[in-house]
Structure formats: C-alpha cells, structure tokens
Coordinates of C-alpha atoms in Angstrom, one line a residue:
X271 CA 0.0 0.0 0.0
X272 CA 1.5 3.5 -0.6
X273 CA 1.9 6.0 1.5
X274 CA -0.9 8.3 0.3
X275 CA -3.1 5.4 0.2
X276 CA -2.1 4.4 4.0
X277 CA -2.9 8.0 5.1
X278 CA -6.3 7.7 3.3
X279 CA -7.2 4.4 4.9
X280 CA -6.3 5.5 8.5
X281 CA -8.3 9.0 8.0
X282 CA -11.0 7.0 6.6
X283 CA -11.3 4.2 9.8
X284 CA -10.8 7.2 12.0
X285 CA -13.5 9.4 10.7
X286 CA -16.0 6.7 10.6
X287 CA -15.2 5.8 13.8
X288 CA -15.1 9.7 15.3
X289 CA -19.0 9.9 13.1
X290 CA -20.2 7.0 14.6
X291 CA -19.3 8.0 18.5
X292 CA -20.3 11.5 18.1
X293 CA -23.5 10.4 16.5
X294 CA -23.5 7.7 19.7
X295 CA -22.6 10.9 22.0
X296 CA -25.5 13.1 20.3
X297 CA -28.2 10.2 20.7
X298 CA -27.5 10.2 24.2
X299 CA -28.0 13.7 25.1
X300 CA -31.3 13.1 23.1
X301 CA -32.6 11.3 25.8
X302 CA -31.1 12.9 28.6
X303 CA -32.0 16.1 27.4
X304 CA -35.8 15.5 27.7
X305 CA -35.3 13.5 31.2
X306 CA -33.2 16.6 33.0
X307 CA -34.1 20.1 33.6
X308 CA -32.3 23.0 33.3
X309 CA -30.4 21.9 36.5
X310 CA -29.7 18.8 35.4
X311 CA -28.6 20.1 32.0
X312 CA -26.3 22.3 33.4
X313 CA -24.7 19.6 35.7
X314 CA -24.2 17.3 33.2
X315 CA -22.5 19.8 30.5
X316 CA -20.0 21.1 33.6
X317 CA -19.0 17.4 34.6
X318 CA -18.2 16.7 30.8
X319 CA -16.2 20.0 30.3
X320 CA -14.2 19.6 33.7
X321 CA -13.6 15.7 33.2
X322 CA -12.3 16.6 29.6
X323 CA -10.1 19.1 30.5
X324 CA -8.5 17.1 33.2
X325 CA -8.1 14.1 30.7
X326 CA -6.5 16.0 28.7
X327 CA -3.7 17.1 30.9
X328 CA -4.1 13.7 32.2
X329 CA -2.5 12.0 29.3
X330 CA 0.3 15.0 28.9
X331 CA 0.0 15.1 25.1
X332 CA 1.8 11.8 25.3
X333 CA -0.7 10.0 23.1
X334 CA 0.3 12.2 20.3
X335 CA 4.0 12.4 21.3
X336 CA 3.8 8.6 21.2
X337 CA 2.3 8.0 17.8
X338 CA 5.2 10.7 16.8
X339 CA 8.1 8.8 18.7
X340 CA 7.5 5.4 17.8
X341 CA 6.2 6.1 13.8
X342 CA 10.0 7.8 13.5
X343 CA 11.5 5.1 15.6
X344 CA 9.7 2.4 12.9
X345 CA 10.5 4.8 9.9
X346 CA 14.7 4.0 11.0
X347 CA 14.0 0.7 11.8
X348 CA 14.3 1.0 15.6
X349 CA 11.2 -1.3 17.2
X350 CA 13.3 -2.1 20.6
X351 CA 13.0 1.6 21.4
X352 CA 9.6 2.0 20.1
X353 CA 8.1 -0.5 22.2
X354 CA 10.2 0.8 25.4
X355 CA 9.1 4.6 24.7
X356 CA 5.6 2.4 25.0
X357 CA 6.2 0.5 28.5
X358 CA 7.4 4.3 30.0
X359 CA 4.3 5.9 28.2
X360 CA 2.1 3.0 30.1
X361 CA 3.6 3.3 33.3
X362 CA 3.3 7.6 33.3
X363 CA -0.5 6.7 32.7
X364 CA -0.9 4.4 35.2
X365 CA 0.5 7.3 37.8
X366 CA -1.1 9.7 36.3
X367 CA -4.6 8.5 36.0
X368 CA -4.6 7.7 39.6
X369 CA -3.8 11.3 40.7
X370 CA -6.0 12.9 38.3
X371 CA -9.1 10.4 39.7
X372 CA -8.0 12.0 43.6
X373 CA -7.8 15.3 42.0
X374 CA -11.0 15.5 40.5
X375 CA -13.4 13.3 43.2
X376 CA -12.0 15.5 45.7
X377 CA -12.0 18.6 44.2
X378 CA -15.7 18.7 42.6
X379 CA -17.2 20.2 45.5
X380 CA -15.0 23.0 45.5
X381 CA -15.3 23.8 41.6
X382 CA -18.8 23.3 40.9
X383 CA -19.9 25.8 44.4
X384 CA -17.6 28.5 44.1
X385 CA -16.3 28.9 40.5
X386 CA -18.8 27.4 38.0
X387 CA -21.3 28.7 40.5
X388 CA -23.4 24.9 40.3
X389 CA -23.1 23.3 43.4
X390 CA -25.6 20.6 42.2
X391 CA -23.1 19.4 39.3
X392 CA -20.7 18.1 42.2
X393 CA -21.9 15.1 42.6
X394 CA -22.2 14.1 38.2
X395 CA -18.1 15.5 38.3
X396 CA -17.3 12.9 41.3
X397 CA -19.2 9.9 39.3
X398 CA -17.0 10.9 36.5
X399 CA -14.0 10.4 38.3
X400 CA -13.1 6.7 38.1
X401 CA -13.1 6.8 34.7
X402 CA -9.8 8.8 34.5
X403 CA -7.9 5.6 35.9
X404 CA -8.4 3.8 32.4
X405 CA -8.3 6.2 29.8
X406 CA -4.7 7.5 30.2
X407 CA -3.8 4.0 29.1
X408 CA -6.3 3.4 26.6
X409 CA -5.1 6.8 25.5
X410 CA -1.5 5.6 25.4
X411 CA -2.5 2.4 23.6
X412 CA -4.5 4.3 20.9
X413 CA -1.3 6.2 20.6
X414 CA 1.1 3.3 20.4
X415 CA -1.2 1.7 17.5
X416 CA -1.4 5.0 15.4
X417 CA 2.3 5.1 15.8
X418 CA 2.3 1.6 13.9
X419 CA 0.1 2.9 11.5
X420 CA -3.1 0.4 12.5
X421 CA -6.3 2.6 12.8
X422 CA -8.4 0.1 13.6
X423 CA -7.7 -0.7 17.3
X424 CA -8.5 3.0 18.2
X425 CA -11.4 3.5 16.0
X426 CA -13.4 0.5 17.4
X427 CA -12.4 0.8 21.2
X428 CA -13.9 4.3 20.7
X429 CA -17.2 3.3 19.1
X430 CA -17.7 0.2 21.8
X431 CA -16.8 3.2 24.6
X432 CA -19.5 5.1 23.4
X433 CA -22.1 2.0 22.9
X434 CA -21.0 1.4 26.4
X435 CA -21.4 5.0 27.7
X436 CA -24.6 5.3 25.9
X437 CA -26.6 2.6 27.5
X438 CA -25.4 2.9 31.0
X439 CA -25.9 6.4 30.7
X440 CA -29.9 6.3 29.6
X441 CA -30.2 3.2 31.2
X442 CA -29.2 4.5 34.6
X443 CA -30.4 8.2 34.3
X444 CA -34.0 6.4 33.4
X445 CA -34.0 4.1 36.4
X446 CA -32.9 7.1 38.7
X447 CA -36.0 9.0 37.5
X448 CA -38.4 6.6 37.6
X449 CA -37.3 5.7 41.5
X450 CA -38.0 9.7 41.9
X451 CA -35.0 11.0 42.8
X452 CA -34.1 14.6 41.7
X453 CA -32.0 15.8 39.3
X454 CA -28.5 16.1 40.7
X455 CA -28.6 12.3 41.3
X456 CA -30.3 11.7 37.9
X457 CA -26.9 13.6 35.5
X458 CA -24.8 11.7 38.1
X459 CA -26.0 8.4 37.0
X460 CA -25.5 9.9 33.4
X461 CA -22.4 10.9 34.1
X462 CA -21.1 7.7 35.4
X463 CA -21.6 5.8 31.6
X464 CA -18.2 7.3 31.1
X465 CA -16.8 4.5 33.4
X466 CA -18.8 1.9 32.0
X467 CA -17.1 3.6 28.7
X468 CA -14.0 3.6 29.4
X469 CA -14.1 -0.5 30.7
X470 CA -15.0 -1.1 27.3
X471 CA -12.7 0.5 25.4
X472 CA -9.7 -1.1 27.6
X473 CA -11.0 -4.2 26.8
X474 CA -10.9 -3.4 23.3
X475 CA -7.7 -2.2 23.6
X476 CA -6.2 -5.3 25.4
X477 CA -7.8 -8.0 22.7
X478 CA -5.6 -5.7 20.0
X479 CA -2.5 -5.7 22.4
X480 CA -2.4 -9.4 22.4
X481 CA -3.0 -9.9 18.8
X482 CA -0.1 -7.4 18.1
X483 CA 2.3 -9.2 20.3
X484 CA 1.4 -12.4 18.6
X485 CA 2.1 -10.8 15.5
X486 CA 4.9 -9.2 16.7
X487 CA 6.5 -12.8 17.6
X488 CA 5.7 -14.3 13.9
X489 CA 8.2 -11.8 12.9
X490 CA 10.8 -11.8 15.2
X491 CA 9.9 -8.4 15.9
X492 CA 12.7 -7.7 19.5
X493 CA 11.4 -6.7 22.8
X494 CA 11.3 -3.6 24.1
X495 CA 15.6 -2.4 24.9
X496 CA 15.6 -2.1 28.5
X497 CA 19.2 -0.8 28.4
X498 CA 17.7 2.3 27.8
X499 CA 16.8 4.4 30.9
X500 CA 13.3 5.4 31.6
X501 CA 15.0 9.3 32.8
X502 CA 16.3 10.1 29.6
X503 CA 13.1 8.8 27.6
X504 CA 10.6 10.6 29.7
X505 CA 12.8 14.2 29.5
X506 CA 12.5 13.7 25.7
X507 CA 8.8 12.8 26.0
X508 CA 7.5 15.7 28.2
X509 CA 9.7 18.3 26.4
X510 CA 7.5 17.4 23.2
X511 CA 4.5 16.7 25.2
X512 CA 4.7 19.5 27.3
X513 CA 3.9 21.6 24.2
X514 CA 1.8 19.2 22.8
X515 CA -0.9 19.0 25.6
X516 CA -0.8 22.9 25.5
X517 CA -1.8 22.2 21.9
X518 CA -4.3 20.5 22.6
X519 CA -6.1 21.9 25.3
X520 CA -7.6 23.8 22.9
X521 CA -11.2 22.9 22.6
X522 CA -11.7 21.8 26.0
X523 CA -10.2 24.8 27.5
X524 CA -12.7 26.8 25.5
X525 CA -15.6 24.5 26.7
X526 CA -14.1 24.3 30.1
X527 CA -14.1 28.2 30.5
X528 CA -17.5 28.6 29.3
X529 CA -18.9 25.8 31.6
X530 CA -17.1 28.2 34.4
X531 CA -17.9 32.1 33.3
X532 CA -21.2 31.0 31.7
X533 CA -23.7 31.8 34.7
X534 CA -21.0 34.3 36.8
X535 CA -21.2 36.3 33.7
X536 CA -24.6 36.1 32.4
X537 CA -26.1 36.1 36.0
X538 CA -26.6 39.9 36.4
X539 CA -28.2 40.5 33.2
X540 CA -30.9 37.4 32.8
X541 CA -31.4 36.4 36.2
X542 CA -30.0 33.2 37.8
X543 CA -32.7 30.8 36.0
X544 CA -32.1 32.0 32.9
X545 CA -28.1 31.8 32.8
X546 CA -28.4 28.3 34.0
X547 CA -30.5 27.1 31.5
X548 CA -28.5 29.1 28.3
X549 CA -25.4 26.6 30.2
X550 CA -27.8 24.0 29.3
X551 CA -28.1 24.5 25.7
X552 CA -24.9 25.5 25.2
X553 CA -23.6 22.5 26.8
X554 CA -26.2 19.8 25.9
X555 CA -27.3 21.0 22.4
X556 CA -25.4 23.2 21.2
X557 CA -21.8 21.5 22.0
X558 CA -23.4 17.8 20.7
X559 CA -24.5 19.4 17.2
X560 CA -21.3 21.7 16.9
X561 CA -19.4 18.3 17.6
X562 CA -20.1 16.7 14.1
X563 CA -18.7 19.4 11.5
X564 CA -14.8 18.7 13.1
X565 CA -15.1 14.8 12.8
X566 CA -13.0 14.2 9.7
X567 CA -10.8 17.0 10.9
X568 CA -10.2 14.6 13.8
X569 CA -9.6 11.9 11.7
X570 CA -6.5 13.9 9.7
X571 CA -5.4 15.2 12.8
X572 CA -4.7 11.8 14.0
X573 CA -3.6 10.4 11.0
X574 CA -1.5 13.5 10.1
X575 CA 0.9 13.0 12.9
X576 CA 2.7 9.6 12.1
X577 CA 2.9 10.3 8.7
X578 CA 4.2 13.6 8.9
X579 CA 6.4 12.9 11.0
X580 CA 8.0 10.2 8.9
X581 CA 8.5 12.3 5.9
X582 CA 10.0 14.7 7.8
X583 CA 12.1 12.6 10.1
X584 CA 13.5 11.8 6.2
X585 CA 13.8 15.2 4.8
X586 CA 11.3 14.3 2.5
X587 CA 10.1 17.5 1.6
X588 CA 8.1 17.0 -1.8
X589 CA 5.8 14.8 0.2
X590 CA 5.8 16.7 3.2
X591 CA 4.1 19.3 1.1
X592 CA 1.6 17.4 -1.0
X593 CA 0.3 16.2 2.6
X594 CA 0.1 19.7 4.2
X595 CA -2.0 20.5 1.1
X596 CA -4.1 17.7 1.1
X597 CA -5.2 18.0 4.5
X598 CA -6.1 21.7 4.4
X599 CA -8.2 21.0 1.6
X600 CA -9.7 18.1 2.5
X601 CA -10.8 19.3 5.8
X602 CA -11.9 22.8 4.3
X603 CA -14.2 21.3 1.7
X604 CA -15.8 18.2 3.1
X605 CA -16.3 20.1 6.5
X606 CA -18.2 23.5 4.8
X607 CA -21.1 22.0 3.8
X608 CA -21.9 20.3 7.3
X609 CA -21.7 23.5 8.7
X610 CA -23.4 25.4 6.6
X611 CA -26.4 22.7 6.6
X612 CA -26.4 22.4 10.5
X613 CA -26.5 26.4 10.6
X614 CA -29.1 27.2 8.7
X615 CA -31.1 24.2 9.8
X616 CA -30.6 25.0 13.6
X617 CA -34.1 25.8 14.4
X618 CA -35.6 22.4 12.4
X619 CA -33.1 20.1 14.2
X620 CA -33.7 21.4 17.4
X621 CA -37.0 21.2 17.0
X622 CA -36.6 17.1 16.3
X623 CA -34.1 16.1 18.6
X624 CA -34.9 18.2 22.2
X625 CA -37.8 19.5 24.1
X626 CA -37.9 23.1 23.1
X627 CA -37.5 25.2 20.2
X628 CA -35.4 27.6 22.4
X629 CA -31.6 28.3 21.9
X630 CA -31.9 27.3 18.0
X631 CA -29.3 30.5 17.3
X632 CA -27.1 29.3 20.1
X633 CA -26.7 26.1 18.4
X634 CA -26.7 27.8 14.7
X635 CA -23.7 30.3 16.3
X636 CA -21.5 27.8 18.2
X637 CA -22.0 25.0 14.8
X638 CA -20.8 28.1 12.1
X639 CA -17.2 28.6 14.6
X640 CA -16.3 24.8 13.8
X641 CA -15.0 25.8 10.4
X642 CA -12.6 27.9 12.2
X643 CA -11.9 24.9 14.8
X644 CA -11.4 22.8 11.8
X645 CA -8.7 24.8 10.5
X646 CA -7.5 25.1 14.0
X647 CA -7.3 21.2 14.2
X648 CA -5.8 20.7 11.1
X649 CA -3.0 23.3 10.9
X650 CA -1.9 22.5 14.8
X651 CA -0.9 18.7 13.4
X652 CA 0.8 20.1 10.9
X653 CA 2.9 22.1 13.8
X654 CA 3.6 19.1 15.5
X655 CA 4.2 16.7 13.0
X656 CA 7.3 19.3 11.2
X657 CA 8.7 19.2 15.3
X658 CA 7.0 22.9 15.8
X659 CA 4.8 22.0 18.5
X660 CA 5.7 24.7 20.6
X661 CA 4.5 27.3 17.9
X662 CA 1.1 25.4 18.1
X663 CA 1.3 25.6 21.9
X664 CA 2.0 29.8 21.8
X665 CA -0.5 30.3 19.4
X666 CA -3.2 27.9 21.4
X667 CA -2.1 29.8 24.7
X668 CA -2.8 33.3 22.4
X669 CA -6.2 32.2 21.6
X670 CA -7.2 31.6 24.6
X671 CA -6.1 34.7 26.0
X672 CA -8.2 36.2 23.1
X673 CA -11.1 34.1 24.0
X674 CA -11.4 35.0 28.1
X675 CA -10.7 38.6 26.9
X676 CA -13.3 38.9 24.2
X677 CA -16.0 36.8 26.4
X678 CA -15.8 39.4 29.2
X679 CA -16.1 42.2 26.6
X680 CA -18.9 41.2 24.2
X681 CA -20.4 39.1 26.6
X682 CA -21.9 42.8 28.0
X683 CA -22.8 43.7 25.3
X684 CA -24.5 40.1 23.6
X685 CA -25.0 37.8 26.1
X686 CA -24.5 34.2 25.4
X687 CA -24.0 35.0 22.0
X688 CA -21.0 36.9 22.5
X689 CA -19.4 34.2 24.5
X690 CA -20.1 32.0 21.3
X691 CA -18.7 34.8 18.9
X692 CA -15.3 34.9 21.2
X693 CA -15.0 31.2 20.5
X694 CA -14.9 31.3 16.9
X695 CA -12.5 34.0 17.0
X696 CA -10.1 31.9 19.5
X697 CA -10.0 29.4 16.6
X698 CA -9.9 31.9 13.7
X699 CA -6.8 33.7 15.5
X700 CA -4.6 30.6 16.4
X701 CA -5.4 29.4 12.8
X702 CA -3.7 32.5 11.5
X703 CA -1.0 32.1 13.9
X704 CA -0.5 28.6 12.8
X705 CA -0.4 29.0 9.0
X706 CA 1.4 31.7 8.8
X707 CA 4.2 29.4 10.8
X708 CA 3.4 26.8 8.1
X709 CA 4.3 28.5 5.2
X710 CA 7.4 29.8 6.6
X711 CA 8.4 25.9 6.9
X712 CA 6.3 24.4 4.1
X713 CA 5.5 26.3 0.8
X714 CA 2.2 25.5 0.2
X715 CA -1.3 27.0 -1.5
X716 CA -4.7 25.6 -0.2
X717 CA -6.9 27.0 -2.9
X718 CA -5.2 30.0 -4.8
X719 CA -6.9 32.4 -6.7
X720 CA -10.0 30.4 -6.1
X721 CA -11.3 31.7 -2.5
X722 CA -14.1 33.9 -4.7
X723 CA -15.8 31.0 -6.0
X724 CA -15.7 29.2 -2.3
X725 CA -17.2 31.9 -1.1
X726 CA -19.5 32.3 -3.6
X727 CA -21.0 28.7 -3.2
X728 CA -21.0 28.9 0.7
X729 CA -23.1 32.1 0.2
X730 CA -25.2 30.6 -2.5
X731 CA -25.6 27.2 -0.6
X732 CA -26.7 29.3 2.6
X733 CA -28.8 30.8 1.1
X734 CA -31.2 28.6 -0.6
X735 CA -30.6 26.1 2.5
X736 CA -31.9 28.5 4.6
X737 CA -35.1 29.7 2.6
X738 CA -35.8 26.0 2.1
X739 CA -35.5 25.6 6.6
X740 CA -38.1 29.1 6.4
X741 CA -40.6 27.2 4.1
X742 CA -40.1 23.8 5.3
X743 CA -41.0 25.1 8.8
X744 CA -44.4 25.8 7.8
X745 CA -45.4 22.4 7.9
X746 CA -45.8 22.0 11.3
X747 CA -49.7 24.2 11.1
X748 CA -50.3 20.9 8.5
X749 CA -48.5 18.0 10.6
X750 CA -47.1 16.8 13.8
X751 CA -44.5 19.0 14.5
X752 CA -41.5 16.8 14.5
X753 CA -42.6 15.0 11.4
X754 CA -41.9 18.5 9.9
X755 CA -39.1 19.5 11.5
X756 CA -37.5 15.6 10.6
X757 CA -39.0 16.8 6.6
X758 CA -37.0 20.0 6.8
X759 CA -33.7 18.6 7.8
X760 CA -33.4 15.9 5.4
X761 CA -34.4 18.3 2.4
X762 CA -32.2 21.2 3.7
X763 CA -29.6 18.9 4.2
X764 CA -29.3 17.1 0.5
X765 CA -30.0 20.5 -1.1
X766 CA -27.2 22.1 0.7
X767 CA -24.8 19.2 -0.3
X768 CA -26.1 18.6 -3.7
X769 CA -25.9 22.5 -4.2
X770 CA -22.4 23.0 -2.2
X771 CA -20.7 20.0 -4.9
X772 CA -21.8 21.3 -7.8
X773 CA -21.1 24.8 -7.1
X774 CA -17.4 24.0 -6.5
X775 CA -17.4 22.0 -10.0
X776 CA -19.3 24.6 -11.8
X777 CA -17.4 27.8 -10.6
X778 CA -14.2 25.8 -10.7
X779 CA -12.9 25.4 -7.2
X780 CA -12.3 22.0 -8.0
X781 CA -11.0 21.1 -11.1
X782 CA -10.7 17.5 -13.5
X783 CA -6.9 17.3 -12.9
X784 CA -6.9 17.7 -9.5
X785 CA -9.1 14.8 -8.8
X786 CA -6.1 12.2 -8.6
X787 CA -4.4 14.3 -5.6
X788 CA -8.2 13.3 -3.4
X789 CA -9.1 10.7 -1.6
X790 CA -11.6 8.1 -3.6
X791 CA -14.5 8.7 -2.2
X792 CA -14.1 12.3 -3.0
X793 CA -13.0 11.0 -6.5
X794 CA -15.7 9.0 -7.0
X795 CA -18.8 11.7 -6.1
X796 CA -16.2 14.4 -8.3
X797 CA -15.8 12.6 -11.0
X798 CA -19.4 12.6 -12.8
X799 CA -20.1 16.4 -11.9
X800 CA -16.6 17.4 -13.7
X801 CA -19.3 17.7 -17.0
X802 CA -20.7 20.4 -15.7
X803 CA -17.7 22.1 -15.7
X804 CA -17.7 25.2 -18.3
X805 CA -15.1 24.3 -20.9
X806 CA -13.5 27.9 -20.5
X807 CA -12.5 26.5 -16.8
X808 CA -11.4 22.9 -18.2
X809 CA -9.2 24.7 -20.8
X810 CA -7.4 27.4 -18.5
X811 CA -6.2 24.7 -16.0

C-alpha cells in the first residue's frame, strides 16, 4: 500500500469511527435532554467539560508524542526503542490516571460551588472520576497503535466506549427517574456511563494488544531495549508533550471556561434561572450538534501525525508538502457544507431532537465557529508533526487569552452570543498564527486564486438552504411538528450538499486534474459532476 493510500485508509477508519461515536454521543444527550431540567442540563454539561479538560492534561499530550516517537522510531528501523518509549508511556499513565481520579473526586465540590457557581453538578463531576484511571492508558494504547500505523484498534475501542457509555448512561439516568429522585442524582447516573465507557474501550484495547504481540513474535519483531533508561526517555517525551498538551487543550479549555464564566457572567443580566438554562443549551445541544462538522478533521489530525512525521524525520520535503496540502483542503471542503447545513437548519433540528425550540441560534452560532476549529485542528498537526509543536502551543495559549478577553467584553454587550462569537474567534486567531508558521516551513497554496468561487457557493448554498429551513417550517400548522421539522432537515440537508458540490465544479474550485491528488471517495462523487464544468475553466487549468 502507498503512503498516500495508507494516510487515506487510517483517516478514513478514524472518521468513521469519530462519526459514529459523536453520533452515539449526540443520541445520548437526546434522551437525557428531555429526562433533566435546566439543572440537570447544566450539571451534566459542567461534569463533561471539567472531566475533559482534566483528561487532557491527564495523558500529557503523550498520546500524540507517542504515535510521533514510535512512527519515526519504525521509519529507522528501531522497534526495541519503540516498544520501550511504550512500557514508560504505560507506566506515566498508570501514575497519572490515579492522581487525576484524587484530584478530581475531591475537588468537585469545591469547583462546581464557588467557581462554576453549580453546586448541584458536584456530585455528576465525582461519578466521572473513576473513569480517569483507564483512559490514560487506553489513550497511550491508541497512541502506540497510530504510531504503527493500525487505525483500527483506536477506532473500534472508541465506538464500543461510546455504545458502552450510551446505554449505562440512559439506562441509569432512566431508572434514577423513575425511582423519583431529583435531578443532581439523575446527570450523576449519566455521568457515570463514562466509566462503564472507558471499561470497554480497555478491553478493546487489550484484545488488540495481544494480537499485536502475537504478531509481533511471527516476525521476530525484538522486545522492548531495556538498556535504555526510563530518565532520559521521559525528558524527551515531556519536552514534546509538554507543548503538545498545551496544543491541545484547545477545545476543551474553551468549553471548560465557558462551563465556568457561563452563569458568573450572564447572572446579572438574565437572572439566575435564565443563565443556567443558556449553560444547558450551550452544553447539551449546542456542544453535541457543533461536535459533528470537526469529525473528519479529527480523523487527519490523528492520522496527520505519524505520517508527517515520517517524511519529515526523512527530509522528505516534496511529500511533506503534498500532505500539508491535502489536508487543508480536504478538511476545508468536506467540512463546509456540514456546517453550513447544521446552521441554517438550527431551528428544524432542534426542533426534532430536544424539548424546546429555544436556543436554536445558540446552536446555529457555536456550529458556524467549527470551520474555524477545523482549520484550527488541522494546521496544529501540521505544527507538530514538522517538530514545531511549541508554535502550536503559543499560538493555542494566544487564543485563549483572546477568547477569556473577548467573552468578558462582548459578553456585555451580547450575552451568550457573545461568549459563542469569542469562540470562533479563538479558533480563527490561532489558525492565523499557525499558517502563517506553516508556510514559513512548508511552501504550500490551499486554494489559490480560487477563495471567490468558495465563497460564492457557501453564500449561494446558505442561502437557498436557509429559505428552504423558512418554508419547510411551515409544515408543522399541517402535521405533527417533529414529522416537519425531521422533513425540513433531510431536504435542507441534501440541497445544501447537492448544491455546495456542484457549485465548487461549476465555478471551478475544484477542477478534473486535480481529482487524482483526493481521496476516492471524493474521487468518485467528483468525478461525474466534472461535465458540468464550463469548458473555459477545463481549458485554463
């Protein structure tokens, strides 16, 4: 298999996998949603954001340090190393995960009463807490297995984590209700599906571990070289990692400081009861819907890393380039017209998946800033895979400063909405920041002269996407309500898409040539809408 073929594959398993789990993720708030108040909502969306954030310094960016370490280790033909840069990562996890479960059972209390300001979301933080012992090693795994190019492990231990997660999560949140007690006790039980979660995806992970090893052993593949100290391979992994969980703090940072300025900010203007309940949305709908646009970004984030890193740990700069430019474009394309069908469907989809129709430009806002996270995503893998991670970790720490500052500011004078607006601009600036790096390192062009004719088939595709949401709407004076708001999606939704790919064929954003450089699928749905590209176009390129 070829290299460009190999990064296609493992983006592919990844993205399916992400899609799957966030759709998994977004039927469970369904549920929960309509089962907790605004309470509840609120509880659930801070014991989410906190146990994120903490997972996330948790694993120390070693995950992503690992995949980087042993792919270049692999690349010189070096597996003794690799697999003892593995047994350290394993044994930092098993530390770690422990401290971070203290850190966070005991500390709940203290966080969700005097900071967040939501003393009922202690106890759904504390029944997240044991789950914090497992996932820094499944997170090390996953790591490990990306490192040796096998997508597969990590993609189905996180879709039988969420299966997991999901059904303990109703299951118990449903039988809390029913035996009447109140809603505190009722996200806790929620809450708690991420242990079941994360039980599952070890397992997962273990059954992969053992057929590895047996592989391993057909081909007198050597242990792990002892010889070398565990000192000298943890300085070199925490002065990457270091960086690299800075990096990545990124989007839970931003949901993490949300979950805490949401009601302290938004308190003296709306009243307590409203503030909580615009936490709510923002957490349990808004944050589930925004989730879907980054998926595939995820998926060549992950899978940008190891091979990166290879073709640069060989100075192989032609290549290095045509991936850079691949993966902008990629994840600029295929992620555009998910967001621009989500936004201007806002009101019909939350119409059909929760109890209200309120918060629909909540959702619409926070879903339209996920092209910027996108870019965000993207462009900060790039950083880490040409050995720049500490660019990627200044620029992250800039945006963030940028989003508290800009969240106090327009927050006065917008509300919620202008704690959504800082958002996308935390993403939008580091994006900057990032490319600019980039192209001092890597000359590369995402679309060229061509940014009029994206712009002009966004605008297009919004347009008539959102005039079709207006008059599909309508329907609910002639039928049950959610049978019109399910109507409306599906319609805005193909339009938007059908409209969106033959907008970028007809005004030449994409182009017949090019098609070779994309992915297959992409190929494939390209390939018969290049005849409705004017022959002026065809003959220019």
């Amino acid at each position: 298999m070829s290299k460009k073929e190999s990064f296609i594959k493992g983006t592919i398993i990844l993205a399916v996998a992400a899609l799957v789990a966030r759709v998994l993720g977004l039927v469970q708030r369904v549920p929960l949603e309509h089962m907790l108040n605004d309470i509840g909502d609120a509880s659930f969306t801070l014991a989410n954001n906190v146990y994120l954030m903490l997972l996330t310094v948790a694993t120390a960016g070693i995950p992503s340090t690992l995949s980087k370490m042993v792919s270049e280790r692999h690349a010189l033909d070096k597996p003794a190393e690799a697999r003892r840069v593995y047994h350290a990562a394993l044994i930092f996890a098993g530390a770690a995960g422990l401290f971070m479960t203290l850190l966070l059972f005991f500390g709940a209390p203290f966080y969700a009463t005097h900071i967040a300001k939501q003393p009922e979301a202690a106890a759904a933080i504390q029944a997240l807490a044991p789950a914090l012992l497992l996932f820094p090693a499944i997170a090390m795994m996953r790591g490990y297995f990306q490192g040796r190019n096998n997508m597969t492990a990590g993609g189905i231990s996180q879709i039988i984590e969420q299966i997991a997660r999901v059904v303990t999560a109703i299951g118990l949140a449903y039988v809390l209700l029913r035996m009447g007690y109140d809603d505190a006790w009722i996200a806790a039980g929620a809450s708690f599906g991420g242990v079941l979660g994360s039980i599952g995806a070890f397992a997962v992970m273990l059954y992969f571990t053992i057929k590895l090893r047996q592989s391993d052993r057909e081909l007198n593949m050597p242990a792990a070289d002892r010889s070398i100290p565990l000192g000298g391979i943890y300085r070199d992994i925490f002065t990457l990692s270091i960086p690299i969980v800075l990096s990545s703090l990124a989007v839970p940072a931003v949901n993490f400081i949300d979950g805490s300025i949401v009601k302290p900010l938004l308190m003296g203007q709306i009243g307590l009861e409203q503030a909580t309940s615009a936490l709510g949305i923002l957490g349990n709908r808004a944050q589930s819907v925004a989730g879907i646009p980054p998926i595939l970004a995820i998926a060549l984030s992950t899978s940008l890393i190891p091979i990166i890193s290879a073709a640069f740990a060989r100075k192989d700069q032609e290549h290095l380039k045509q991936q850079v430019t691949l993966a902008m474009r990629v994840a600029i394309l295929t992620g555009m017209p998910v967001v621009i069908a989500l936004c201007v469907a806002s009101y019909s989809i939350n119409g059909l998946l929760f109890s209200s129709l309120g918060g629909s430009g909540i959702i619409g806002l926070l879903t339209f800033g996920t092209i910027f996270q996108i870019t965000m995503m993207t462009t900060n893998s790039i950083l880490l895979g040409i050995g720049k991670a500490k660019l990627s970790m200044v620029h992250v720490m800039i945006g963030i400063a940028v989003k508290l500052a800009a969240s106090f500011l327009l927050s006065q004078f917008f509300g919620i909405y202008g704690i959504i607006g800082s958002t996308a601009l935390c993403f939008l600036v580091i994006t900057l920041l990032n490319l600019r790096s980039i192209k001092a390192i890597v000359s590369f062009s995402i679309l060229g002269g061509r940014w009029t004719g994206f712009l002009l088939t966004v605008a297009v595709a919004g347009g008539i996407g959102y005039g079709l949401n207006q008059a599909g709407i309508q329907l609910v004076h002639v039928m049950p309500a959610r049978v019109a708001f399910l109507i409306t999606c599906l319609v805005v939704g193909a339009a938007v898409v059908i409209l969106y790919l033959v907008l970028l064929v007809v005004l030449g954003v994409l182009r017949k040539e090019e098609l070779s450089t994309y992915p297959r699928p992409l190929q494939k749905v390209f390939r018969p809408l290049m005849r409705l590209q004017p022959s002026r176009i065809r003959e220019r390129s």
